[in-house]
PDB file of C-alpha atoms in Angstrom:
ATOM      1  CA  UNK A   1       0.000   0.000   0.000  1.00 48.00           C
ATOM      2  CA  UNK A   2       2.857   2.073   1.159  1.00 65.00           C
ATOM      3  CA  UNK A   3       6.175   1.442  -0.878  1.00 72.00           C
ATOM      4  CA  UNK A   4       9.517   2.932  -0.351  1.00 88.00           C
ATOM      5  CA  UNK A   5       8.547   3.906   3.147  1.00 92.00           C
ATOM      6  CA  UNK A   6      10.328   3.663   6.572  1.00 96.00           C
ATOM      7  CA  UNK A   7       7.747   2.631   9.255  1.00 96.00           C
ATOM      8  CA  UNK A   8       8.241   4.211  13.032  1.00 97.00           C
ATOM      9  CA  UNK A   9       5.959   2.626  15.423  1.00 97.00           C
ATOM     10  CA  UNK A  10       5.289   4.053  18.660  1.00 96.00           C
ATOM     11  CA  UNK A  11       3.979   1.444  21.506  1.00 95.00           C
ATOM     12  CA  UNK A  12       1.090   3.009  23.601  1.00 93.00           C
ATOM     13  CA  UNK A  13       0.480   0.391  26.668  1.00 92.00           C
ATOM     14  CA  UNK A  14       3.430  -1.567  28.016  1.00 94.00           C
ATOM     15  CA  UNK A  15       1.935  -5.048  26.684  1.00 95.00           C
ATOM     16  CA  UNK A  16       2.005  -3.738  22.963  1.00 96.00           C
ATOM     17  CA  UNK A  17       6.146  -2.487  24.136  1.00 96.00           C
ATOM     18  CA  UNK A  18       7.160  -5.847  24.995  1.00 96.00           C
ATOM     19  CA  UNK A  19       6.081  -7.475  22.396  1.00 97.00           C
ATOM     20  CA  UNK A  20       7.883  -5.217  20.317  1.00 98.00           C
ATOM     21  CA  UNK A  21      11.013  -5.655  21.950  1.00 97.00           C
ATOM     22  CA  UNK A  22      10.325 -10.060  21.750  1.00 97.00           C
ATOM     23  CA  UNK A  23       9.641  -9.349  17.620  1.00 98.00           C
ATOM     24  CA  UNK A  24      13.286  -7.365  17.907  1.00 97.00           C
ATOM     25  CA  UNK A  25      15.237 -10.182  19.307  1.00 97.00           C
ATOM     26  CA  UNK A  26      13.868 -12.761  17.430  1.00 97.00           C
ATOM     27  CA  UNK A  27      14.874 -11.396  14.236  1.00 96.00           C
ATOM     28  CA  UNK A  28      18.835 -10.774  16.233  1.00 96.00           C
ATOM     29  CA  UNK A  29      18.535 -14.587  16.370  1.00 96.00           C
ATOM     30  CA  UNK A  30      17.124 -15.702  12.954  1.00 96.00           C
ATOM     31  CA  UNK A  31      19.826 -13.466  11.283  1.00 94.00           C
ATOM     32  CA  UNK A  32      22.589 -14.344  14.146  1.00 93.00           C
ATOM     33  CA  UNK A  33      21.545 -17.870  13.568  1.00 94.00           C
ATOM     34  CA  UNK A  34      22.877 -18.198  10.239  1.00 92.00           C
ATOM     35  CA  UNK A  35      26.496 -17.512  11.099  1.00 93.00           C
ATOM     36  CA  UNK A  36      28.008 -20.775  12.794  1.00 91.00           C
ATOM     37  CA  UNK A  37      30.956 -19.016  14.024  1.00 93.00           C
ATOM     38  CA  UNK A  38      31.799 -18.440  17.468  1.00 92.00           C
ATOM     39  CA  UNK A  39      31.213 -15.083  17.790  1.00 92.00           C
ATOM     40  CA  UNK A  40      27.373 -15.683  15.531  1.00 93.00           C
ATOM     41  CA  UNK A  41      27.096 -18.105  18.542  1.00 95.00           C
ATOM     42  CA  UNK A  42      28.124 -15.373  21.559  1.00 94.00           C
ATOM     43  CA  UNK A  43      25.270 -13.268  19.912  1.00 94.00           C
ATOM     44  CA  UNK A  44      22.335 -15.273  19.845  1.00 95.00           C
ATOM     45  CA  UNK A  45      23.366 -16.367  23.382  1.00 95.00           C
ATOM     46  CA  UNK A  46      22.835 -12.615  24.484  1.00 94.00           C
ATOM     47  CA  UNK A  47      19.547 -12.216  22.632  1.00 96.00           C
ATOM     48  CA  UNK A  48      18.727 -15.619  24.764  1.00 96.00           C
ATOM     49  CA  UNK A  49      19.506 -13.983  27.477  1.00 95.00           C
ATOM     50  CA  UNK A  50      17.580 -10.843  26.843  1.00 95.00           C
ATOM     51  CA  UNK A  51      14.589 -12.521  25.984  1.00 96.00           C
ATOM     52  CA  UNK A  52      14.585 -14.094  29.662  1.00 95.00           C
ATOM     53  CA  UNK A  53      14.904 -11.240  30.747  1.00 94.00           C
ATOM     54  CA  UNK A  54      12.189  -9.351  28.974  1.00 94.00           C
ATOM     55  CA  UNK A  55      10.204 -12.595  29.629  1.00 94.00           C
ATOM     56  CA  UNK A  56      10.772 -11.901  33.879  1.00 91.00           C
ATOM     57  CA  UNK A  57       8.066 -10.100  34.353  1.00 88.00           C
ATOM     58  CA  UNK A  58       4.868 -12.439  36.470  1.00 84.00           C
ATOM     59  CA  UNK A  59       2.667 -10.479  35.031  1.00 89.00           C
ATOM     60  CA  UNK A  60       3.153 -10.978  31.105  1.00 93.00           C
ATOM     61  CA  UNK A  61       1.449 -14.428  30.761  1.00 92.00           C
ATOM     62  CA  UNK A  62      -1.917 -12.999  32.269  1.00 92.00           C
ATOM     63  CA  UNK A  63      -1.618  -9.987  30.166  1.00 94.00           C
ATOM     64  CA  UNK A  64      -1.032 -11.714  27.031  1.00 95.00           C
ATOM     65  CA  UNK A  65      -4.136 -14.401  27.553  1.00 94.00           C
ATOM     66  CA  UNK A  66      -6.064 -11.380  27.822  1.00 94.00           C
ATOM     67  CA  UNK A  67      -5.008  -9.526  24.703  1.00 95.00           C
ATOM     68  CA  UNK A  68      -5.333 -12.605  23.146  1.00 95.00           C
ATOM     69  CA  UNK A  69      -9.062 -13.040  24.165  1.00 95.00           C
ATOM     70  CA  UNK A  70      -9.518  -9.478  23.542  1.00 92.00           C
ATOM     71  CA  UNK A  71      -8.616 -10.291  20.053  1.00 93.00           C
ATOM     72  CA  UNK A  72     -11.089 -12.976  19.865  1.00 93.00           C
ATOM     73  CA  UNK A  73     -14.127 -10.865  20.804  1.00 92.00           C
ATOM     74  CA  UNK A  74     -13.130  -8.791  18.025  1.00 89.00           C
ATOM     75  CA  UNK A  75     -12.756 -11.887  15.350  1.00 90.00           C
ATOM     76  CA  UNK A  76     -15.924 -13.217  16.861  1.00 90.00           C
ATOM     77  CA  UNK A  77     -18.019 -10.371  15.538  1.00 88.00           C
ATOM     78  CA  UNK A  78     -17.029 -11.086  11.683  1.00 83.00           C
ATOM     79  CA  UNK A  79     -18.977 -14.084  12.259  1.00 83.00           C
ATOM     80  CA  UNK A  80     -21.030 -14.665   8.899  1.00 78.00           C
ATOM     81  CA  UNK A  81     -20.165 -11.582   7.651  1.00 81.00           C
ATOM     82  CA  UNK A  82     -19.969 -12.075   3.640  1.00 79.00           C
ATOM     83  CA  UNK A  83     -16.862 -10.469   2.773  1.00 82.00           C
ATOM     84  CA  UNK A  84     -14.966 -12.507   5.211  1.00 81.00           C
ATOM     85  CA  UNK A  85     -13.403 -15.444   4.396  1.00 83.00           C
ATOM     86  CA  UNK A  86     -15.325 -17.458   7.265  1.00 85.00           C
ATOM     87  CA  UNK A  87     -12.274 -20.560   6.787  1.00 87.00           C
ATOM     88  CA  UNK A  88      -9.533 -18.157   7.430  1.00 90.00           C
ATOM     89  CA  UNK A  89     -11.467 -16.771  10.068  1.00 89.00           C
ATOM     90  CA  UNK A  90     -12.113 -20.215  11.968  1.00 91.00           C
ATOM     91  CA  UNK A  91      -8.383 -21.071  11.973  1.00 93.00           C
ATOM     92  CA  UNK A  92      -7.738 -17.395  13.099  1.00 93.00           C
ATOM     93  CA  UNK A  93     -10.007 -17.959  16.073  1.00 93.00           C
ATOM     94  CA  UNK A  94      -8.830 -21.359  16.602  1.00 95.00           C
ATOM     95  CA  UNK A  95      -5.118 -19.799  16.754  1.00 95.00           C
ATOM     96  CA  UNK A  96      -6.026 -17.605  19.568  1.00 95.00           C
ATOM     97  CA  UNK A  97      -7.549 -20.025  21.294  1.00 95.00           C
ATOM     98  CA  UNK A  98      -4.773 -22.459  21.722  1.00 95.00           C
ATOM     99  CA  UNK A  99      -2.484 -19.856  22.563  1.00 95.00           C
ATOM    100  CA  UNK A 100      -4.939 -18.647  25.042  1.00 95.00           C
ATOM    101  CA  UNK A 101      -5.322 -22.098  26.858  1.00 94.00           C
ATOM    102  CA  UNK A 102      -1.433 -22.840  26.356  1.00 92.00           C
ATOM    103  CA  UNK A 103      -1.180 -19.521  28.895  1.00 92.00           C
ATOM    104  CA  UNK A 104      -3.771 -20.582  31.088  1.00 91.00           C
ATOM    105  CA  UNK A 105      -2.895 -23.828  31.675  1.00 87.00           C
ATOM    106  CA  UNK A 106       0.654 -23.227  31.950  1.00 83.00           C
ATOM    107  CA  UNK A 107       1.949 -22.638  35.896  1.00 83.00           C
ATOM    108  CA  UNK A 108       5.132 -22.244  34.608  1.00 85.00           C
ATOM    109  CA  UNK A 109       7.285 -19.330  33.587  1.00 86.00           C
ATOM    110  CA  UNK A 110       7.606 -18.743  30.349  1.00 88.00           C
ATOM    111  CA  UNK A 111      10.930 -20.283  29.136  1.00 89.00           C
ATOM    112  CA  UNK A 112      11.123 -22.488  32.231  1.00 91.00           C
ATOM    113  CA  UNK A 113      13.341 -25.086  30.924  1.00 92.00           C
ATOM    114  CA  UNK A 114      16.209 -22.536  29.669  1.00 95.00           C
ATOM    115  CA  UNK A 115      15.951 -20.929  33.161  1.00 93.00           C
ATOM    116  CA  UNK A 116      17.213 -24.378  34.719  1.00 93.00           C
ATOM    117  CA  UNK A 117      20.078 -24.605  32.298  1.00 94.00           C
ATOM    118  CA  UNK A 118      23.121 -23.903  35.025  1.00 93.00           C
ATOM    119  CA  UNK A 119      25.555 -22.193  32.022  1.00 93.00           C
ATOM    120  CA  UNK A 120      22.685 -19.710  30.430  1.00 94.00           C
ATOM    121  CA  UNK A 121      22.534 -18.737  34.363  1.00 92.00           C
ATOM    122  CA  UNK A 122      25.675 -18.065  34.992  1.00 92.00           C
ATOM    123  CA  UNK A 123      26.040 -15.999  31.622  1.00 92.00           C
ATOM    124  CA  UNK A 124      22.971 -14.087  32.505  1.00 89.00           C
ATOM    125  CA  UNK A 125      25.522 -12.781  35.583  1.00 88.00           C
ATOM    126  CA  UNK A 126      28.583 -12.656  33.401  1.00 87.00           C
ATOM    127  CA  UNK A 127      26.793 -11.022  30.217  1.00 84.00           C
ATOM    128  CA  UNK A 128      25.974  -8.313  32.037  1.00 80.00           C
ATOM    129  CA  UNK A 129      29.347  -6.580  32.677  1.00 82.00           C
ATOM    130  CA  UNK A 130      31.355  -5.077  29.367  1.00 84.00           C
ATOM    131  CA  UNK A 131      33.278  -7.968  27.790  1.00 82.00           C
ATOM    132  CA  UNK A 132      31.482 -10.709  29.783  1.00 80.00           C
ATOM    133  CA  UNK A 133      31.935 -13.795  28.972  1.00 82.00           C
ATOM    134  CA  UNK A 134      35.275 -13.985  28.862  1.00 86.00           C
ATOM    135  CA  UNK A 135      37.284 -17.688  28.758  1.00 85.00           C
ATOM    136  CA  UNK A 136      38.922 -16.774  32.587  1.00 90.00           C
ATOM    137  CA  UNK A 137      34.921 -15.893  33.463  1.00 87.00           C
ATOM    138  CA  UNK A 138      33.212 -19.560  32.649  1.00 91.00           C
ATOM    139  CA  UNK A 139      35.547 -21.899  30.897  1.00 94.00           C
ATOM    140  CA  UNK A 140      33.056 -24.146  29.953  1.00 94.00           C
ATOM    141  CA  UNK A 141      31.162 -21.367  27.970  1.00 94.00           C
ATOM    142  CA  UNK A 142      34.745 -21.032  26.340  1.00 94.00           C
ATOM    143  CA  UNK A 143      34.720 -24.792  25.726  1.00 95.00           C
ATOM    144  CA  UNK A 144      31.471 -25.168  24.142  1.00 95.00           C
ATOM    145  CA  UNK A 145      32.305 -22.251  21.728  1.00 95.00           C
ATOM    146  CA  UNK A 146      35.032 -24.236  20.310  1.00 95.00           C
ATOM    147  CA  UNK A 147      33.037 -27.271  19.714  1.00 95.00           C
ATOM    148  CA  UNK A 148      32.117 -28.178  16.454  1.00 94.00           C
ATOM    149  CA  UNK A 149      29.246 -25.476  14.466  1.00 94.00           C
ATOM    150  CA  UNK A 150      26.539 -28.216  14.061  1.00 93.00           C
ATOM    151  CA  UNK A 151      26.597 -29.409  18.011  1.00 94.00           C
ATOM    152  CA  UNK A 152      26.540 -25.731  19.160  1.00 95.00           C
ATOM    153  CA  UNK A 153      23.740 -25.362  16.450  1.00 95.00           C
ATOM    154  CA  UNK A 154      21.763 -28.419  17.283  1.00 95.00           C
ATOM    155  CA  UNK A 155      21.613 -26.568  21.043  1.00 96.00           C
ATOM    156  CA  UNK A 156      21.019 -23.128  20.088  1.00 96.00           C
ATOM    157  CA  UNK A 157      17.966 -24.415  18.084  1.00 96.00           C
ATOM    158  CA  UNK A 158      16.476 -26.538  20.873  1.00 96.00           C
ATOM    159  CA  UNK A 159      16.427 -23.290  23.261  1.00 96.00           C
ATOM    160  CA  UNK A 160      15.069 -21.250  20.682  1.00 96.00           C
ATOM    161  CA  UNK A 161      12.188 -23.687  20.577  1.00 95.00           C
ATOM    162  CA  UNK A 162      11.479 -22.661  23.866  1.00 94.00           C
ATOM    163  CA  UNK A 163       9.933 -19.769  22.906  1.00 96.00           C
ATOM    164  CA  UNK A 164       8.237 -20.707  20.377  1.00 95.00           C
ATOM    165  CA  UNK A 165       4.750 -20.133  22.321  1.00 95.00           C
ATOM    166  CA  UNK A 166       5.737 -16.439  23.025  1.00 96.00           C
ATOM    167  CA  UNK A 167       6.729 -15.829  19.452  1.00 97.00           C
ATOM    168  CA  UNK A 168       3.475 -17.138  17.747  1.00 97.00           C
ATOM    169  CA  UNK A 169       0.865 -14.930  20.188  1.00 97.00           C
ATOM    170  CA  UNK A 170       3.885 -12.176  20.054  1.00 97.00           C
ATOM    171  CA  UNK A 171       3.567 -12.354  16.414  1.00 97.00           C
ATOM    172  CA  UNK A 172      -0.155 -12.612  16.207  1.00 97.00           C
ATOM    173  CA  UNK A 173      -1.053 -10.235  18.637  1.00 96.00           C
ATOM    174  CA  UNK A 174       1.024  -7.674  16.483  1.00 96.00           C
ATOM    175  CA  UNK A 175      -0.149  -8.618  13.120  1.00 95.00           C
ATOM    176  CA  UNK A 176      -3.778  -8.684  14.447  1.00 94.00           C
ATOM    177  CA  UNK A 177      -2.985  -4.490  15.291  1.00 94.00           C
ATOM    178  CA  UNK A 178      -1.164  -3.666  13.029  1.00 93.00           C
ATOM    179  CA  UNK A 179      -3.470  -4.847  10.044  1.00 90.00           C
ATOM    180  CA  UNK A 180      -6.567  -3.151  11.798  1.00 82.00           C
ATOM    181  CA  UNK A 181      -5.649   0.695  11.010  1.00 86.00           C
ATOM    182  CA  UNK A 182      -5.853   2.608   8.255  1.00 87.00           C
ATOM    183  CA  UNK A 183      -3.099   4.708   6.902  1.00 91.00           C
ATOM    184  CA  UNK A 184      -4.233   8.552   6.539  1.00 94.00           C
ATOM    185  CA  UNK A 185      -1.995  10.990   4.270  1.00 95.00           C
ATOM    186  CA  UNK A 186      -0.894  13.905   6.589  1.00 96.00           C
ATOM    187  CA  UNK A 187       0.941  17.101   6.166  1.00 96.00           C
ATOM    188  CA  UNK A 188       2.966  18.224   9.109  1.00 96.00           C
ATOM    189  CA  UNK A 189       3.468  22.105   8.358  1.00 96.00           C
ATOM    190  CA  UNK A 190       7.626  22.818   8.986  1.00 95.00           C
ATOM    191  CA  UNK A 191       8.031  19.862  10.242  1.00 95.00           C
ATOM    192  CA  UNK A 192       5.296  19.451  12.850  1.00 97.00           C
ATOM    193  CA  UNK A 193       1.747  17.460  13.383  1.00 97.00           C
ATOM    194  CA  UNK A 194      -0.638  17.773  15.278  1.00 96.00           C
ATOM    195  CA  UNK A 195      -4.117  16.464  16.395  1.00 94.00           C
ATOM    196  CA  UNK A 196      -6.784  16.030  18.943  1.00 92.00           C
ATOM    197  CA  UNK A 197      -7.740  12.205  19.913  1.00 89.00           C
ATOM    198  CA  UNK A 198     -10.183  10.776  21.631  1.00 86.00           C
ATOM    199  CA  UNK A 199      -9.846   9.351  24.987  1.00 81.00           C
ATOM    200  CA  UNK A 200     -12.709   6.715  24.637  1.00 81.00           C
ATOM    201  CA  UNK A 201     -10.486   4.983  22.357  1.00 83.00           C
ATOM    202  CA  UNK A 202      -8.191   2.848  23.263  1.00 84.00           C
ATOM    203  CA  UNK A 203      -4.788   3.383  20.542  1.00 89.00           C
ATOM    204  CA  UNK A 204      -2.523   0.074  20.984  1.00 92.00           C
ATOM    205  CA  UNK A 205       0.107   1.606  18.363  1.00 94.00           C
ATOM    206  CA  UNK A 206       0.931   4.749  16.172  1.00 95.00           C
ATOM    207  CA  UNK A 207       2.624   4.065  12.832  1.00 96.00           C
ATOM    208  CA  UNK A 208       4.174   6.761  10.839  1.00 97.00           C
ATOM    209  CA  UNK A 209       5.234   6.039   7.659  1.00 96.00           C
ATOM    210  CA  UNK A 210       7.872   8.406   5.710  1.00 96.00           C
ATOM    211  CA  UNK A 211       9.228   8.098   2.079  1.00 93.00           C
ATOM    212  CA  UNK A 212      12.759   6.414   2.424  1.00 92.00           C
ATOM    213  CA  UNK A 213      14.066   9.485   0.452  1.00 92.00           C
ATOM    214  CA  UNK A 214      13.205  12.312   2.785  1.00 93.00           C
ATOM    215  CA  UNK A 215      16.288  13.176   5.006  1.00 94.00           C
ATOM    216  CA  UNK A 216      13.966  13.504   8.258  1.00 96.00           C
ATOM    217  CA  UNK A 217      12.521  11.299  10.961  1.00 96.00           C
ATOM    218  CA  UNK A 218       9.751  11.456  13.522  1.00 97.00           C
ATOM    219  CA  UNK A 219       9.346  12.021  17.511  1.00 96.00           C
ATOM    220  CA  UNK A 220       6.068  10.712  18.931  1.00 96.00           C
ATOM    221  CA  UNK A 221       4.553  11.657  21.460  1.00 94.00           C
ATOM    222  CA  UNK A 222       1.122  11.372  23.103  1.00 91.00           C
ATOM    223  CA  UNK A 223      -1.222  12.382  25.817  1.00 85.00           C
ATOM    224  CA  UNK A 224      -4.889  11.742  26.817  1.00 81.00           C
ATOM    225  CA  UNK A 225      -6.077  14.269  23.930  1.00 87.00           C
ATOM    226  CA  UNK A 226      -3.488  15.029  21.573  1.00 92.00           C
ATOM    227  CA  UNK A 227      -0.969  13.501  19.427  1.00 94.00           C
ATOM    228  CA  UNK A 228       1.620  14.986  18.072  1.00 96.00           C
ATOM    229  CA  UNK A 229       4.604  13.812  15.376  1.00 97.00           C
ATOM    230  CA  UNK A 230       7.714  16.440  15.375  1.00 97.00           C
ATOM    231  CA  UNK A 231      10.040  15.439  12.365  1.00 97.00           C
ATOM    232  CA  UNK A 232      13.390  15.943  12.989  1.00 97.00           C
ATOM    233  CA  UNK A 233      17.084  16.371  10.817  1.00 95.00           C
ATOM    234  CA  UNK A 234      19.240  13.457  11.242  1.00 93.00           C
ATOM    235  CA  UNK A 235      22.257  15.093  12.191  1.00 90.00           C
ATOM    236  CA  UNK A 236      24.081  12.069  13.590  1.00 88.00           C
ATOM    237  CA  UNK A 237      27.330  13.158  14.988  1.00 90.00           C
ATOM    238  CA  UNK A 238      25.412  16.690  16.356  1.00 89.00           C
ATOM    239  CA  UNK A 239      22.370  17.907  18.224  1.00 90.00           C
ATOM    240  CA  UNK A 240      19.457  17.412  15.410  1.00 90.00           C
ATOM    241  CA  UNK A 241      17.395  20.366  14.386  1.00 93.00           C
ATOM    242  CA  UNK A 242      13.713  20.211  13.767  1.00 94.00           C
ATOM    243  CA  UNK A 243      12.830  19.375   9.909  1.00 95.00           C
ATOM    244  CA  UNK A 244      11.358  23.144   8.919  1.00 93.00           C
ATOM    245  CA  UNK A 245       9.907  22.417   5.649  1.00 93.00           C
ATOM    246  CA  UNK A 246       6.560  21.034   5.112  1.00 94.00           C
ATOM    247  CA  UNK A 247       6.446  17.433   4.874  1.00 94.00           C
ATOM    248  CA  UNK A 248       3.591  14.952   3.920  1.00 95.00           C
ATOM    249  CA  UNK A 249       3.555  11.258   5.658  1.00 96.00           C
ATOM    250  CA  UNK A 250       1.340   8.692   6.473  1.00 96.00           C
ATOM    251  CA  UNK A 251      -0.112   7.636   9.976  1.00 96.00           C
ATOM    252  CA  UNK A 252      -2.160   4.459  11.463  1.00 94.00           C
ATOM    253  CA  UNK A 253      -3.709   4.627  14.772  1.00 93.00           C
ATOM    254  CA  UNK A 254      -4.019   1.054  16.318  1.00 91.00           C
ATOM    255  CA  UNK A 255      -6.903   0.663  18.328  1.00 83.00           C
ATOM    256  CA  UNK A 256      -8.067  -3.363  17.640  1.00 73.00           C
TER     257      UNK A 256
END
């Protein structure tokens, strides 16, 4: 719809943040994941260890089986609507709802098995001074590193399976808001926007989207009743300056 754009999406609730953040590392490790080296491997061990980290919080299980059933009221009222296609709707709704119950049932945290793993433990101590990780800081790390690329691989793949739960409603949840917004045409007049919202509705997201070509880039921010996108020069080895020409973008506001 929108070619030759870069997208800036601006999380409004902390739910909509972290999954964010989970869609970030996850595509660290499918990129990381290609390079067998050791150093491919040191990086998708620290986006492991991130992830557990972002995946801490006791709260995040019981606020994704509620998004997730949030989403499924929505579905639910496309019921037998004509224009729908009712099969991909049914395996939509069936999606949900196994990710829902996998949630619910589960009394575990999520990732449990990785967090019982004694050497992802240690690192998670280790990895978080500069240059942790070291050979002198867990030797064993340093031996498994040198161990042959399709034994280190086998592993790394069998933790990142772990997650696979949290990356399918991650995933959904964000394809389910992003995909129910429209994208208006704006003008922001020398380089700033403006608008009133209303506070009945509940925005998940913001999107702006901004031809690749134009030498700017957007600050969000929002309050109860307005929005407003200031557009920026990217001066990167100086103080930026605000964009003073009149500039014309796109914006979504994500409120499924």
């Amino acid at each position: 719809m929108i070619e030759n754009t870069i997208i800036y999406e601006q999380p409004l609730n902390e739910l909509t943040r972290a999954c964010l953040r989970i869609e970030q590392l996850f595509f660290q490790m499918d990129h990381q994941i290609k390079d067998t080296s050791a150093l491919g491997t040191r990086n998708i061990i620290a986006a492991i260890i991130n992830m557990l980290q972002l995946l801490d919080r006791p709260d995040l299980k019981a606020k994704l089986a509620k998004e997730l059933t949030h989403q499924m009221s929505l579905l639910l009222r496309l019921m037998n609507t004509p224009e729908i296609d009712q099969e991909k709707l049914q395996a939509l709704l069936k999606q949900l709802e196994d990710l829902t119950r996998c949630f619910i049932d589960s009394s575990k945290k999520i990732g449990q098995g990785l967090r019982e793993i004694e050497l992802l433990n240690n690192l998670r101590l280790h990895l978080a001074s500069p240059g942790g990780g070291c050979s002198f800081d867990i030797p064993i790390y340093h031996y498994w590193l040198n161990q042959p690329d399709e034994e280190r691989l086998n592993t790394l793949k069998s933790w990142i399976t772990e997650f696979s739960t949290i990356r399918s409603a991650s995933d959904l949840i964000l394809q389910l808001v992003r995909e129910g917004s429209k994208s208006i045409r704006k003008t922001a007049e020398h380089g700033f926007y403006q608008e009133l919202l209303d506070p009945q509705i509940n925005l998940r997201m913001v999107r702006v989207f901004l031809p690749h070509n134009v030498a700017a880039y957007p600050e969000i921010s929002i309050g109860r009743h307005f929005l407003s996108v200031r557009f920026f020069e990217p001066i990167i080895l100086g103080r930026p300056t605000q964009y003073l020409q009149h500039l014309d973008f796109w914006i979504s506001h994500c409120n499924s």
